[in-house]
């Protein structure tokens, strides 16, 4: 018997789901890439429901837990990508609208992201950030948006996280780094001189360097203690922010899984502050 797709399972059981579970199911259907990589807590935050609701959806759909549901999402997502890639006809680019070409290119980049990542390097990066006394994020110029995304996400999980400005960094920020600190730098063509200067200054302070870059042999990649790459196997001239954010999602998920107790405590404290200030509408 042919295995049912996740879309088919959701369609069959949708009427019996709670309103919150229906919101999660619709999100997963529309954003399988995020569902494949993010934690139950992160999905709940994006949808506006609790982590428990996301987990209960997995049971309601007949899975043994959220991890089983996520494995099914990944399987269906990869199958969909492979089918789309196989259906692409070489040389048809001129006949395809520009928006479709861009989306096809992003699919290729995301499809190649996971196989090129070294799990050992990912876990080293995760543990380094968890154990660091302070995390400094250097994202200058066009990489600032990705750096700010990481900064905001880490601030939900731990204290002592700092971010450069889009124009550079201050020496006063670097002088407080120690041998237990981690400096995360983003480096993509055209490579900024300031990024390499930041790396060298941080190394003089004995801080560990984690580079998020397009290639291991980029200037920052060569100088870093750990380099995580997003486009090592491609020849595209344009660098994709989607692949960078996907890599950061993987990194955040790893931190969440290894430092869950401390993160939960911090998020409870933050939620209490948010509630006291009536920060959100719901």
PDB file of N, CA and C in Angstrom, residues 79 94 108 127 140 232:
ATOM      1  N   UNK A  79      11.223  14.727  -0.678  1.00  0.00           N
ATOM      2  CA  UNK A  79      10.632  14.084  -1.851  1.00  0.00           C
ATOM      3  C   UNK A  79      10.065  15.123  -2.808  1.00  0.00           C
ATOM      4  N   UNK A  94      14.995  31.001 -19.770  1.00  0.00           N
ATOM      5  CA  UNK A  94      14.493  32.203 -20.431  1.00  0.00           C
ATOM      6  C   UNK A  94      12.976  32.192 -20.564  1.00  0.00           C
ATOM      7  N   UNK A 108      17.216  24.753  -4.681  1.00  0.00           N
ATOM      8  CA  UNK A 108      18.480  24.038  -4.890  1.00  0.00           C
ATOM      9  C   UNK A 108      19.432  24.292  -3.734  1.00  0.00           C
ATOM     10  N   UNK A 127      27.743  23.794  21.335  1.00  0.00           N
ATOM     11  CA  UNK A 127      28.329  23.737  22.678  1.00  0.00           C
ATOM     12  C   UNK A 127      29.134  24.996  22.993  1.00  0.00           C
ATOM     13  N   UNK A 140      28.241  42.878   9.546  1.00  0.00           N
ATOM     14  CA  UNK A 140      28.482  44.216   9.020  1.00  0.00           C
ATOM     15  C   UNK A 140      27.986  44.296   7.577  1.00  0.00           C
ATOM     16  N   UNK A 232      28.657  26.001  -0.275  1.00  0.00           N
ATOM     17  CA  UNK A 232      29.931  25.386  -0.663  1.00  0.00           C
ATOM     18  C   UNK A 232      29.822  24.633  -1.977  1.00  0.00           C
TER      19      UNK A 232
END
